[in-house]
Amino acid sequence: MGNYSNVLLETSDNIATLTINRPKALNALNKDTLLDIKAAAQEVAEDENSHVLIITGAGEKAFVAGADISFMSKMTPQQAREFALLGQDVFRTIETMGKPVIAAVNGFALGGGCELAMACDFIICSENSKFGQPEVGLGVIPGFGGSQRLPRIVGSNMAKQLLFTGEIIDANEALRIGLVNSVETADQLMEVVTKKVKKIVSNGQISVRYCKEAVNEGMEADIDRSMTLEANSFGLCFATEDQKEGMKAFLEKRKAQFKGK
Ligand code: DAK
């Protein structure tokens, strides 16, 4: 896979792993890092051998400690707007790519780091993780979608509490409010995430993709429209070899061999 200055990208067993790699700055997101994340995500989206993407942070302390405050401190209003639009675009690329993206949060996920994790399909974190949107303490608001995704995930009242106070919550509180799906020991985080991801990879990739689209698009639509979306995608599955193989394998009492076709 391609070489990037601020992220590492590797693939094995159909699983791509993108590691934000600026550990000295706790993987803070500057413009170049955002551009690397976007290019790497697009590479994975186009790579036939990558079925799932895991995003994590280098080092033992942080997933991503936020947008780079030293970089942001000197921005003009116009540059700030451009920076917010860039981050939003990068995170939308992740959110809308036709493959599952799992955040393996291994430490601080603050500000832009929490926003990056929330743009993924779900989050599994280590016990030492900390989450929060501390932007109000810096005199700004979240700029990479945090004020929009947080209420969609944890509900508007809890989101407002976190956004207004800027408080940092630990992994167990993140689990309690439904921000993360599970909390693992730091040692076992990648093992657990990989196990989960291997289950995803063993399924029909087209149907996994349709599930992602159905949830994402359905969440933004009224119930009638979202039911139509589901019915349409359900119908489309019957145009795939995977549907024929999946149902045939069940009836023959064997494990399906999906081809993603
Ligand atoms: N940006 C830049 N550098 C950071 C950073 C960050 N967000 N977080 C940490 N670092 C750097 C530190 O400056 C330090 O660098 P050196 O001093 O060694 O050169 C190094 O990482 C290690 O950090 P600490 O020495 O502070 O480590 P500690 O363990 O003592 O503390 C910490 C860890 C995560 C509690 C602390 O570093 C911290 O509070 N960091 C800032 C967390 C934060 O507030 N994050 C949210 C950032 S705001 C927008 C676009 C985007 C956003 C908003 C608006 N628009 C364009 C409108 C998003 C905003 C954010 O993400």
PDB file of C-alpha atoms and ligand atoms in Angstrom:
ATOM      1  CA  MET A   1       0.000   0.000   0.000  1.00  0.00           C
ATOM      2  CA  GLY A   2       1.070   3.621  -0.455  1.00  0.00           C
ATOM      3  CA  ASN A   3       3.588   5.416   1.730  1.00  0.00           C
ATOM      4  CA  TYR A   4       2.383   8.374   3.743  1.00  0.00           C
ATOM      5  CA  SER A   5       4.269  10.759   6.054  1.00  0.00           C
ATOM      6  CA  ASN A   6       1.691  10.922   8.846  1.00  0.00           C
ATOM      7  CA  VAL A   7      -0.134   7.598   8.692  1.00  0.00           C
ATOM      8  CA  LEU A   8       0.843   3.953   8.289  1.00  0.00           C
ATOM      9  CA  LEU A   9      -1.269   1.762   6.034  1.00  0.00           C
ATOM     10  CA  GLU A  10      -0.969  -2.011   5.912  1.00  0.00           C
ATOM     11  CA  THR A  11      -3.163  -4.884   4.798  1.00  0.00           C
ATOM     12  CA  SER A  12      -3.261  -8.544   5.718  1.00  0.00           C
ATOM     13  CA  ASP A  13      -6.014 -11.170   5.456  1.00  0.00           C
ATOM     14  CA  ASN A  14      -8.302  -8.652   3.715  1.00  0.00           C
ATOM     15  CA  ILE A  15      -8.036  -6.301   6.705  1.00  0.00           C
ATOM     16  CA  ALA A  16      -6.496  -2.851   6.166  1.00  0.00           C
ATOM     17  CA  THR A  17      -5.149  -0.994   9.188  1.00  0.00           C
ATOM     18  CA  LEU A  18      -4.583   2.754   9.135  1.00  0.00           C
ATOM     19  CA  THR A  19      -2.481   4.028  12.048  1.00  0.00           C
ATOM     20  CA  ILE A  20      -2.323   7.768  12.681  1.00  0.00           C
ATOM     21  CA  ASN A  21       1.402   8.178  13.213  1.00  0.00           C
ATOM     22  CA  ARG A  22       2.415  11.390  14.987  1.00  0.00           C
ATOM     23  CA  PRO A  23       2.898   9.929  18.483  1.00  0.00           C
ATOM     24  CA  LYS A  24       5.043  12.858  19.702  1.00  0.00           C
ATOM     25  CA  ALA A  25       2.066  15.191  19.213  1.00  0.00           C
ATOM     26  CA  LEU A  26      -0.331  12.483  20.477  1.00  0.00           C
ATOM     27  CA  ASN A  27      -1.391  11.978  16.830  1.00  0.00           C
ATOM     28  CA  ALA A  28      -2.950  15.458  16.635  1.00  0.00           C
ATOM     29  CA  LEU A  29      -4.530  16.206  13.262  1.00  0.00           C
ATOM     30  CA  ASN A  30      -2.936  18.903  11.148  1.00  0.00           C
ATOM     31  CA  LYS A  31      -3.785  19.521   7.502  1.00  0.00           C
ATOM     32  CA  ASP A  32      -1.179  17.088   6.122  1.00  0.00           C
ATOM     33  CA  THR A  33      -2.380  14.312   8.425  1.00  0.00           C
ATOM     34  CA  LEU A  34      -5.984  14.862   7.346  1.00  0.00           C
ATOM     35  CA  LEU A  35      -4.915  14.710   3.687  1.00  0.00           C
ATOM     36  CA  ASP A  36      -3.003  11.472   4.354  1.00  0.00           C
ATOM     37  CA  ILE A  37      -6.044   9.938   6.084  1.00  0.00           C
ATOM     38  CA  LYS A  38      -8.225  10.812   3.113  1.00  0.00           C
ATOM     39  CA  ALA A  39      -5.771   9.426   0.530  1.00  0.00           C
ATOM     40  CA  ALA A  40      -5.240   6.240   2.556  1.00  0.00           C
ATOM     41  CA  ALA A  41      -8.993   5.735   3.042  1.00  0.00           C
ATOM     42  CA  GLN A  42      -9.575   6.199  -0.683  1.00  0.00           C
ATOM     43  CA  GLU A  43      -6.824   3.668  -1.415  1.00  0.00           C
ATOM     44  CA  VAL A  44      -8.539   1.143   0.855  1.00  0.00           C
ATOM     45  CA  ALA A  45     -11.932   1.915  -0.689  1.00  0.00           C
ATOM     46  CA  GLU A  46     -10.539   1.066  -4.123  1.00  0.00           C
ATOM     47  CA  ASP A  47      -8.444  -1.949  -3.068  1.00  0.00           C
ATOM     48  CA  GLU A  48     -10.209  -5.239  -3.871  1.00  0.00           C
ATOM     49  CA  ASN A  49      -8.153  -7.073  -1.254  1.00  0.00           C
ATOM     50  CA  SER A  50      -9.210  -4.811   1.602  1.00  0.00           C
ATOM     51  CA  HIS A  51     -12.669  -5.650   2.909  1.00  0.00           C
ATOM     52  CA  VAL A  52     -12.585  -3.773   6.196  1.00  0.00           C
ATOM     53  CA  LEU A  53     -10.592  -0.830   7.564  1.00  0.00           C
ATOM     54  CA  ILE A  54      -9.386  -0.478  11.161  1.00  0.00           C
ATOM     55  CA  ILE A  55      -8.287   2.982  12.305  1.00  0.00           C
ATOM     56  CA  THR A  56      -6.036   3.329  15.353  1.00  0.00           C
ATOM     57  CA  GLY A  57      -3.323   5.594  16.774  1.00  0.00           C
ATOM     58  CA  ALA A  58       0.434   5.037  17.107  1.00  0.00           C
ATOM     59  CA  GLY A  59       1.903   4.782  20.605  1.00  0.00           C
ATOM     60  CA  GLU A  60       0.303   3.786  23.873  1.00  0.00           C
ATOM     61  CA  LYS A  61      -1.174   7.109  24.961  1.00  0.00           C
ATOM     62  CA  ALA A  62      -3.417   8.411  22.250  1.00  0.00           C
ATOM     63  CA  PHE A  63      -5.774   7.530  19.453  1.00  0.00           C
ATOM     64  CA  VAL A  64      -5.863  11.191  18.381  1.00  0.00           C
ATOM     65  CA  ALA A  65      -5.606  14.048  20.936  1.00  0.00           C
ATOM     66  CA  GLY A  66      -7.539  16.391  18.666  1.00  0.00           C
ATOM     67  CA  ALA A  67      -7.069  18.809  15.845  1.00  0.00           C
ATOM     68  CA  ASP A  68      -3.577  20.305  16.083  1.00  0.00           C
ATOM     69  CA  ILE A  69      -3.979  23.303  18.399  1.00  0.00           C
ATOM     70  CA  SER A  70      -0.650  24.902  17.430  1.00  0.00           C
ATOM     71  CA  PHE A  71      -1.657  24.626  13.750  1.00  0.00           C
ATOM     72  CA  MET A  72      -5.139  26.051  14.432  1.00  0.00           C
ATOM     73  CA  SER A  73      -3.990  28.864  16.740  1.00  0.00           C
ATOM     74  CA  LYS A  74      -2.751  31.016  13.843  1.00  0.00           C
ATOM     75  CA  MET A  75      -5.645  30.502  11.443  1.00  0.00           C
ATOM     76  CA  THR A  76      -7.725  33.325   9.990  1.00  0.00           C
ATOM     77  CA  PRO A  77     -11.536  32.879   9.944  1.00  0.00           C
ATOM     78  CA  GLN A  78     -11.324  31.908   6.277  1.00  0.00           C
ATOM     79  CA  GLN A  79      -8.570  29.358   6.955  1.00  0.00           C
ATOM     80  CA  ALA A  80     -10.559  27.989   9.909  1.00  0.00           C
ATOM     81  CA  ARG A  81     -13.578  27.506   7.682  1.00  0.00           C
ATOM     82  CA  GLU A  82     -11.426  25.772   5.053  1.00  0.00           C
ATOM     83  CA  PHE A  83      -9.866  23.576   7.758  1.00  0.00           C
ATOM     84  CA  ALA A  84     -13.293  22.583   9.094  1.00  0.00           C
ATOM     85  CA  LEU A  85     -14.501  21.798   5.557  1.00  0.00           C
ATOM     86  CA  LEU A  86     -11.385  19.710   4.919  1.00  0.00           C
ATOM     87  CA  GLY A  87     -11.859  17.678   8.113  1.00  0.00           C
ATOM     88  CA  GLN A  88     -15.567  17.230   7.419  1.00  0.00           C
ATOM     89  CA  ASP A  89     -14.784  16.014   3.906  1.00  0.00           C
ATOM     90  CA  VAL A  90     -12.162  13.526   5.156  1.00  0.00           C
ATOM     91  CA  PHE A  91     -14.494  12.153   7.819  1.00  0.00           C
ATOM     92  CA  ARG A  92     -17.396  11.901   5.349  1.00  0.00           C
ATOM     93  CA  THR A  93     -15.081   9.880   3.072  1.00  0.00           C
ATOM     94  CA  ILE A  94     -14.663   7.410   5.934  1.00  0.00           C
ATOM     95  CA  GLU A  95     -18.326   7.435   6.884  1.00  0.00           C
ATOM     96  CA  THR A  96     -19.599   6.862   3.351  1.00  0.00           C
ATOM     97  CA  MET A  97     -16.962   4.461   2.035  1.00  0.00           C
ATOM     98  CA  GLY A  98     -18.476   1.186   0.900  1.00  0.00           C
ATOM     99  CA  LYS A  99     -16.567  -0.869   3.479  1.00  0.00           C
ATOM    100  CA  PRO A 100     -16.871  -1.080   7.246  1.00  0.00           C
ATOM    101  CA  VAL A 101     -14.488   1.145   9.197  1.00  0.00           C
ATOM    102  CA  ILE A 102     -13.857   0.246  12.833  1.00  0.00           C
ATOM    103  CA  ALA A 103     -12.160   2.617  15.295  1.00  0.00           C
ATOM    104  CA  ALA A 104      -9.761   0.854  17.674  1.00  0.00           C
ATOM    105  CA  VAL A 105      -9.358   3.671  20.191  1.00  0.00           C
ATOM    106  CA  ASN A 106      -6.226   3.190  22.268  1.00  0.00           C
ATOM    107  CA  GLY A 107      -6.034   6.263  24.522  1.00  0.00           C
ATOM    108  CA  PHE A 108      -7.029   9.921  24.186  1.00  0.00           C
ATOM    109  CA  ALA A 109      -9.790  10.550  21.628  1.00  0.00           C
ATOM    110  CA  LEU A 110     -10.415  14.231  22.196  1.00  0.00           C
ATOM    111  CA  GLY A 111     -11.920  16.874  19.930  1.00  0.00           C
ATOM    112  CA  GLY A 112     -11.058  15.897  16.364  1.00  0.00           C
ATOM    113  CA  GLY A 113     -10.013  12.465  17.678  1.00  0.00           C
ATOM    114  CA  CYS A 114     -13.452  11.783  19.110  1.00  0.00           C
ATOM    115  CA  GLU A 115     -14.923  13.130  15.864  1.00  0.00           C
ATOM    116  CA  LEU A 116     -12.748  10.769  13.798  1.00  0.00           C
ATOM    117  CA  ALA A 117     -13.807   7.793  15.928  1.00  0.00           C
ATOM    118  CA  MET A 118     -17.477   8.775  15.572  1.00  0.00           C
ATOM    119  CA  ALA A 119     -17.158   8.921  11.770  1.00  0.00           C
ATOM    120  CA  CYS A 120     -16.248   5.212  11.880  1.00  0.00           C
ATOM    121  CA  ASP A 121     -19.005   2.574  11.902  1.00  0.00           C
ATOM    122  CA  PHE A 122     -18.364   1.665  15.535  1.00  0.00           C
ATOM    123  CA  ILE A 123     -15.798   2.084  18.258  1.00  0.00           C
ATOM    124  CA  ILE A 124     -14.011  -0.474  20.412  1.00  0.00           C
ATOM    125  CA  CYS A 125     -11.632   1.040  22.956  1.00  0.00           C
ATOM    126  CA  SER A 126      -8.968   0.172  25.516  1.00  0.00           C
ATOM    127  CA  GLU A 127      -9.509   0.694  29.263  1.00  0.00           C
ATOM    128  CA  ASN A 128      -7.160   3.705  29.319  1.00  0.00           C
ATOM    129  CA  SER A 129      -9.158   5.596  26.657  1.00  0.00           C
ATOM    130  CA  LYS A 130     -10.600   9.042  27.280  1.00  0.00           C
ATOM    131  CA  PHE A 131     -13.226  10.769  25.180  1.00  0.00           C
ATOM    132  CA  GLY A 132     -14.474  14.323  24.986  1.00  0.00           C
ATOM    133  CA  GLN A 133     -15.213  17.405  22.924  1.00  0.00           C
ATOM    134  CA  PRO A 134     -13.213  20.042  24.843  1.00  0.00           C
ATOM    135  CA  GLU A 135     -13.459  22.719  22.124  1.00  0.00           C
ATOM    136  CA  VAL A 136     -15.486  25.181  24.235  1.00  0.00           C
ATOM    137  CA  GLY A 137     -12.484  25.396  26.573  1.00  0.00           C
ATOM    138  CA  LEU A 138     -10.464  26.647  23.611  1.00  0.00           C
ATOM    139  CA  GLY A 139     -13.110  29.194  22.615  1.00  0.00           C
ATOM    140  CA  VAL A 140     -14.321  27.254  19.557  1.00  0.00           C
ATOM    141  CA  ILE A 141     -16.854  24.552  18.710  1.00  0.00           C
ATOM    142  CA  PRO A 142     -16.232  21.149  17.129  1.00  0.00           C
ATOM    143  CA  GLY A 143     -15.426  21.656  13.453  1.00  0.00           C
ATOM    144  CA  PHE A 144     -15.257  18.118  12.109  1.00  0.00           C
ATOM    145  CA  GLY A 145     -18.853  17.031  12.641  1.00  0.00           C
ATOM    146  CA  GLY A 146     -18.780  16.455  16.423  1.00  0.00           C
ATOM    147  CA  SER A 147     -21.817  18.594  17.177  1.00  0.00           C
ATOM    148  CA  GLN A 148     -23.770  16.544  14.624  1.00  0.00           C
ATOM    149  CA  ARG A 149     -22.548  12.965  15.117  1.00  0.00           C
ATOM    150  CA  LEU A 150     -22.381  12.986  18.939  1.00  0.00           C
ATOM    151  CA  PRO A 151     -26.165  13.618  19.379  1.00  0.00           C
ATOM    152  CA  ARG A 152     -26.923  11.000  16.732  1.00  0.00           C
ATOM    153  CA  ILE A 153     -24.908   8.437  18.717  1.00  0.00           C
ATOM    154  CA  VAL A 154     -25.612   9.275  22.378  1.00  0.00           C
ATOM    155  CA  GLY A 155     -28.772  11.411  22.128  1.00  0.00           C
ATOM    156  CA  SER A 156     -29.080  15.176  22.217  1.00  0.00           C
ATOM    157  CA  ASN A 157     -29.144  15.729  26.001  1.00  0.00           C
ATOM    158  CA  MET A 158     -25.995  13.742  26.770  1.00  0.00           C
ATOM    159  CA  ALA A 159     -24.329  15.297  23.709  1.00  0.00           C
ATOM    160  CA  LYS A 160     -25.175  18.789  24.955  1.00  0.00           C
ATOM    161  CA  GLN A 161     -23.772  17.969  28.386  1.00  0.00           C
ATOM    162  CA  LEU A 162     -20.487  16.817  26.848  1.00  0.00           C
ATOM    163  CA  LEU A 163     -20.330  19.718  24.379  1.00  0.00           C
ATOM    164  CA  PHE A 164     -21.224  22.454  26.910  1.00  0.00           C
ATOM    165  CA  THR A 165     -18.956  21.210  29.714  1.00  0.00           C
ATOM    166  CA  GLY A 166     -16.092  19.987  27.550  1.00  0.00           C
ATOM    167  CA  GLU A 167     -15.678  17.248  30.167  1.00  0.00           C
ATOM    168  CA  ILE A 168     -13.465  14.267  29.465  1.00  0.00           C
ATOM    169  CA  ILE A 169     -15.043  10.870  30.137  1.00  0.00           C
ATOM    170  CA  ASP A 170     -13.335   7.532  30.686  1.00  0.00           C
ATOM    171  CA  ALA A 171     -13.877   4.304  28.776  1.00  0.00           C
ATOM    172  CA  ASN A 172     -16.532   2.906  31.125  1.00  0.00           C
ATOM    173  CA  GLU A 173     -18.614   6.068  30.949  1.00  0.00           C
ATOM    174  CA  ALA A 174     -18.237   6.014  27.146  1.00  0.00           C
ATOM    175  CA  LEU A 175     -19.565   2.448  27.241  1.00  0.00           C
ATOM    176  CA  ARG A 176     -22.441   3.407  29.540  1.00  0.00           C
ATOM    177  CA  ILE A 177     -23.662   6.182  27.233  1.00  0.00           C
ATOM    178  CA  GLY A 178     -23.300   4.055  24.104  1.00  0.00           C
ATOM    179  CA  LEU A 179     -20.413   5.917  22.524  1.00  0.00           C
ATOM    180  CA  VAL A 180     -18.291   2.742  22.378  1.00  0.00           C
ATOM    181  CA  ASN A 181     -19.388  -0.847  21.846  1.00  0.00           C
ATOM    182  CA  SER A 182     -16.917  -2.497  24.206  1.00  0.00           C
ATOM    183  CA  VAL A 183     -13.942  -1.818  26.450  1.00  0.00           C
ATOM    184  CA  GLU A 184     -10.900  -4.096  26.306  1.00  0.00           C
ATOM    185  CA  THR A 185      -7.567  -4.236  28.098  1.00  0.00           C
ATOM    186  CA  ALA A 186      -4.897  -2.303  26.204  1.00  0.00           C
ATOM    187  CA  ASP A 187      -3.038  -5.576  25.517  1.00  0.00           C
ATOM    188  CA  GLN A 188      -6.049  -7.228  23.960  1.00  0.00           C
ATOM    189  CA  LEU A 189      -7.557  -4.310  22.053  1.00  0.00           C
ATOM    190  CA  MET A 190      -6.196  -5.154  18.604  1.00  0.00           C
ATOM    191  CA  GLU A 191      -6.810  -8.868  19.100  1.00  0.00           C
ATOM    192  CA  VAL A 192     -10.476  -8.294  19.970  1.00  0.00           C
ATOM    193  CA  VAL A 193     -10.967  -5.823  17.125  1.00  0.00           C
ATOM    194  CA  THR A 194      -9.304  -8.199  14.666  1.00  0.00           C
ATOM    195  CA  LYS A 195     -11.528 -11.063  15.801  1.00  0.00           C
ATOM    196  CA  LYS A 196     -14.633  -8.928  15.299  1.00  0.00           C
ATOM    197  CA  VAL A 197     -13.402  -7.731  11.920  1.00  0.00           C
ATOM    198  CA  LYS A 198     -12.634 -11.294  10.767  1.00  0.00           C
ATOM    199  CA  LYS A 199     -16.278 -12.144  11.396  1.00  0.00           C
ATOM    200  CA  ILE A 200     -17.273  -9.248   9.148  1.00  0.00           C
ATOM    201  CA  VAL A 201     -14.813 -10.381   6.463  1.00  0.00           C
ATOM    202  CA  SER A 202     -16.268 -13.911   6.487  1.00  0.00           C
ATOM    203  CA  ASN A 203     -19.693 -12.568   5.469  1.00  0.00           C
ATOM    204  CA  GLY A 204     -20.968 -11.446   2.081  1.00  0.00           C
ATOM    205  CA  GLN A 205     -19.169  -8.163   1.438  1.00  0.00           C
ATOM    206  CA  ILE A 206     -21.914  -6.749  -0.748  1.00  0.00           C
ATOM    207  CA  SER A 207     -24.538  -7.406   1.917  1.00  0.00           C
ATOM    208  CA  VAL A 208     -22.290  -5.850   4.583  1.00  0.00           C
ATOM    209  CA  ARG A 209     -21.981  -2.798   2.358  1.00  0.00           C
ATOM    210  CA  TYR A 210     -25.753  -2.612   1.878  1.00  0.00           C
ATOM    211  CA  CYS A 211     -26.219  -2.867   5.651  1.00  0.00           C
ATOM    212  CA  LYS A 212     -23.882   0.113   6.162  1.00  0.00           C
ATOM    213  CA  GLU A 213     -25.736   2.132   3.525  1.00  0.00           C
ATOM    214  CA  ALA A 214     -29.135   1.134   4.928  1.00  0.00           C
ATOM    215  CA  VAL A 215     -28.229   2.264   8.444  1.00  0.00           C
ATOM    216  CA  ASN A 216     -26.465   5.475   7.393  1.00  0.00           C
ATOM    217  CA  GLU A 217     -29.023   6.612   4.836  1.00  0.00           C
ATOM    218  CA  GLY A 218     -31.998   5.286   6.811  1.00  0.00           C
ATOM    219  CA  MET A 219     -30.957   7.282   9.888  1.00  0.00           C
ATOM    220  CA  GLU A 220     -31.337  10.472   7.847  1.00  0.00           C
ATOM    221  CA  ALA A 221     -34.652   9.544   6.229  1.00  0.00           C
ATOM    222  CA  ASP A 222     -38.251   9.216   7.438  1.00  0.00           C
ATOM    223  CA  ILE A 223     -39.493   5.717   8.254  1.00  0.00           C
ATOM    224  CA  ASP A 224     -41.331   5.146   4.963  1.00  0.00           C
ATOM    225  CA  ARG A 225     -38.369   6.218   2.875  1.00  0.00           C
ATOM    226  CA  SER A 226     -35.959   4.174   4.993  1.00  0.00           C
ATOM    227  CA  MET A 227     -38.127   1.047   4.657  1.00  0.00           C
ATOM    228  CA  THR A 228     -38.106   1.535   0.878  1.00  0.00           C
ATOM    229  CA  LEU A 229     -34.318   1.853   0.979  1.00  0.00           C
ATOM    230  CA  GLU A 230     -34.100  -1.417   2.867  1.00  0.00           C
ATOM    231  CA  ALA A 231     -36.477  -3.223   0.506  1.00  0.00           C
ATOM    232  CA  ASN A 232     -34.546  -1.975  -2.536  1.00  0.00           C
ATOM    233  CA  SER A 233     -31.203  -3.161  -1.151  1.00  0.00           C
ATOM    234  CA  PHE A 234     -32.758  -6.467  -0.076  1.00  0.00           C
ATOM    235  CA  GLY A 235     -33.954  -6.912  -3.655  1.00  0.00           C
ATOM    236  CA  LEU A 236     -30.541  -6.026  -5.065  1.00  0.00           C
ATOM    237  CA  CYS A 237     -28.902  -8.753  -2.958  1.00  0.00           C
ATOM    238  CA  PHE A 238     -30.735 -11.263  -5.138  1.00  0.00           C
ATOM    239  CA  ALA A 239     -28.687 -10.055  -8.099  1.00  0.00           C
ATOM    240  CA  THR A 240     -25.484 -11.275  -6.410  1.00  0.00           C
ATOM    241  CA  GLU A 241     -23.656 -14.594  -6.538  1.00  0.00           C
ATOM    242  CA  ASP A 242     -23.153 -14.239  -2.780  1.00  0.00           C
ATOM    243  CA  GLN A 243     -26.898 -14.534  -2.113  1.00  0.00           C
ATOM    244  CA  LYS A 244     -27.086 -17.711  -4.196  1.00  0.00           C
ATOM    245  CA  GLU A 245     -24.006 -19.164  -2.512  1.00  0.00           C
ATOM    246  CA  GLY A 246     -25.089 -18.088   1.001  1.00  0.00           C
ATOM    247  CA  MET A 247     -28.510 -19.712   0.770  1.00  0.00           C
ATOM    248  CA  LYS A 248     -27.234 -22.793  -1.112  1.00  0.00           C
ATOM    249  CA  ALA A 249     -24.528 -23.314   1.538  1.00  0.00           C
ATOM    250  CA  PHE A 250     -27.121 -23.095   4.295  1.00  0.00           C
ATOM    251  CA  LEU A 251     -29.331 -25.689   2.625  1.00  0.00           C
ATOM    252  CA  GLU A 252     -26.303 -27.947   2.002  1.00  0.00           C
ATOM    253  CA  LYS A 253     -25.259 -27.505   5.658  1.00  0.00           C
ATOM    254  CA  ARG A 254     -21.808 -26.119   4.807  1.00  0.00           C
ATOM    255  CA  LYS A 255     -19.984 -22.818   5.296  1.00  0.00           C
ATOM    256  CA  ALA A 256     -20.585 -20.284   2.503  1.00  0.00           C
ATOM    257  CA  GLN A 257     -17.663 -19.264   0.304  1.00  0.00           C
ATOM    258  CA  PHE A 258     -18.423 -15.660  -0.561  1.00  0.00           C
ATOM    259  CA  LYS A 259     -16.730 -13.915  -3.473  1.00  0.00           C
ATOM    260  CA  GLY A 260     -18.047 -10.401  -3.027  1.00  0.00           C
ATOM    261  CA  LYS A 261     -19.813 -10.688  -6.375  1.00  0.00           C
TER     262      LYS A 261
HETATM  263  N1  DAK B   1      -2.679  19.642  19.277  1.00  0.00           N
HETATM  264  C1  DAK B   1      -1.365  19.808  19.212  1.00  0.00           C
HETATM  265  N2  DAK B   1      -0.482  19.224  20.013  1.00  0.00           N
HETATM  266  C2  DAK B   1      -0.963  18.436  20.966  1.00  0.00           C
HETATM  267  C3  DAK B   1      -2.366  18.201  21.112  1.00  0.00           C
HETATM  268  C4  DAK B   1      -3.246  18.839  20.204  1.00  0.00           C
HETATM  269  N3  DAK B   1      -4.564  18.660  20.209  1.00  0.00           N
HETATM  270  N4  DAK B   1      -2.536  17.384  22.156  1.00  0.00           N
HETATM  271  C5  DAK B   1      -1.310  17.097  22.624  1.00  0.00           C
HETATM  272  N5  DAK B   1      -0.375  17.723  21.918  1.00  0.00           N
HETATM  273  C6  DAK B   1       1.079  17.701  22.119  1.00  0.00           C
HETATM  274  C7  DAK B   1       1.479  18.508  23.340  1.00  0.00           C
HETATM  275  O1  DAK B   1       1.574  19.873  23.001  1.00  0.00           O
HETATM  276  C8  DAK B   1       2.817  17.908  23.665  1.00  0.00           C
HETATM  277  O2  DAK B   1       3.806  18.428  22.785  1.00  0.00           O
HETATM  278  P1  DAK B   1       5.244  18.901  23.323  1.00  0.00           P
HETATM  279  O3  DAK B   1       4.944  19.918  24.364  1.00  0.00           O
HETATM  280  O4  DAK B   1       5.849  17.631  23.869  1.00  0.00           O
HETATM  281  O5  DAK B   1       5.923  19.425  22.100  1.00  0.00           O
HETATM  282  C9  DAK B   1       2.634  16.445  23.314  1.00  0.00           C
HETATM  283  O6  DAK B   1       1.512  16.372  22.437  1.00  0.00           O
HETATM  284  C10 DAK B   1       2.309  15.580  24.536  1.00  0.00           C
HETATM  285  O7  DAK B   1       1.206  16.159  25.217  1.00  0.00           O
HETATM  286  P2  DAK B   1       1.225  16.513  26.788  1.00  0.00           P
HETATM  287  O8  DAK B   1       2.612  16.770  27.238  1.00  0.00           O
HETATM  288  O9  DAK B   1       0.216  17.581  26.996  1.00  0.00           O
HETATM  289  O10 DAK B   1       0.737  15.122  27.378  1.00  0.00           O
HETATM  290  P3  DAK B   1      -0.090  14.900  28.730  1.00  0.00           P
HETATM  291  O11 DAK B   1      -0.114  13.430  28.908  1.00  0.00           O
HETATM  292  O12 DAK B   1       0.404  15.774  29.814  1.00  0.00           O
HETATM  293  O13 DAK B   1      -1.583  15.391  28.386  1.00  0.00           O
HETATM  294  C11 DAK B   1      -3.596  15.566  27.017  1.00  0.00           C
HETATM  295  C12 DAK B   1      -2.351  14.713  27.418  1.00  0.00           C
HETATM  296  C13 DAK B   1      -4.286  14.857  25.842  1.00  0.00           C
HETATM  297  C14 DAK B   1      -4.576  15.611  28.212  1.00  0.00           C
HETATM  298  C15 DAK B   1      -3.138  16.992  26.678  1.00  0.00           C
HETATM  299  O14 DAK B   1      -2.122  16.895  25.707  1.00  0.00           O
HETATM  300  C16 DAK B   1      -4.243  17.818  26.106  1.00  0.00           C
HETATM  301  O15 DAK B   1      -5.098  18.336  26.845  1.00  0.00           O
HETATM  302  N6  DAK B   1      -4.227  17.991  24.772  1.00  0.00           N
HETATM  303  C17 DAK B   1      -5.203  18.828  24.102  1.00  0.00           C
HETATM  304  C18 DAK B   1      -6.518  18.069  24.029  1.00  0.00           C
HETATM  305  C19 DAK B   1      -7.551  18.890  23.337  1.00  0.00           C
HETATM  306  O16 DAK B   1      -8.017  19.935  23.817  1.00  0.00           O
HETATM  307  N7  DAK B   1      -8.000  18.382  22.195  1.00  0.00           N
HETATM  308  C20 DAK B   1      -9.022  18.963  21.434  1.00  0.00           C
HETATM  309  C21 DAK B   1      -8.379  19.846  20.481  1.00  0.00           C
HETATM  310  S1  DAK B   1      -9.590  20.912  19.756  1.00  0.00           S
HETATM  311  C22 DAK B   1     -12.446  23.536  13.776  1.00  0.00           C
HETATM  312  C23 DAK B   1     -11.787  22.427  13.349  1.00  0.00           C
HETATM  313  C24 DAK B   1     -11.508  21.444  14.241  1.00  0.00           C
HETATM  314  C25 DAK B   1     -11.836  21.574  15.543  1.00  0.00           C
HETATM  315  C26 DAK B   1     -12.481  22.709  15.976  1.00  0.00           C
HETATM  316  C27 DAK B   1     -12.799  23.675  15.099  1.00  0.00           C
HETATM  317  N8  DAK B   1     -12.677  24.582  12.899  1.00  0.00           N
HETATM  318  C28 DAK B   1     -11.782  24.734  11.811  1.00  0.00           C
HETATM  319  C29 DAK B   1     -13.731  25.501  13.117  1.00  0.00           C
HETATM  320  C30 DAK B   1     -11.414  20.604  16.458  1.00  0.00           C
HETATM  321  C31 DAK B   1     -10.840  21.020  17.583  1.00  0.00           C
HETATM  322  C32 DAK B   1     -10.116  20.146  18.421  1.00  0.00           C
HETATM  323  O17 DAK B   1      -9.882  18.986  18.144  1.00  0.00           O
END
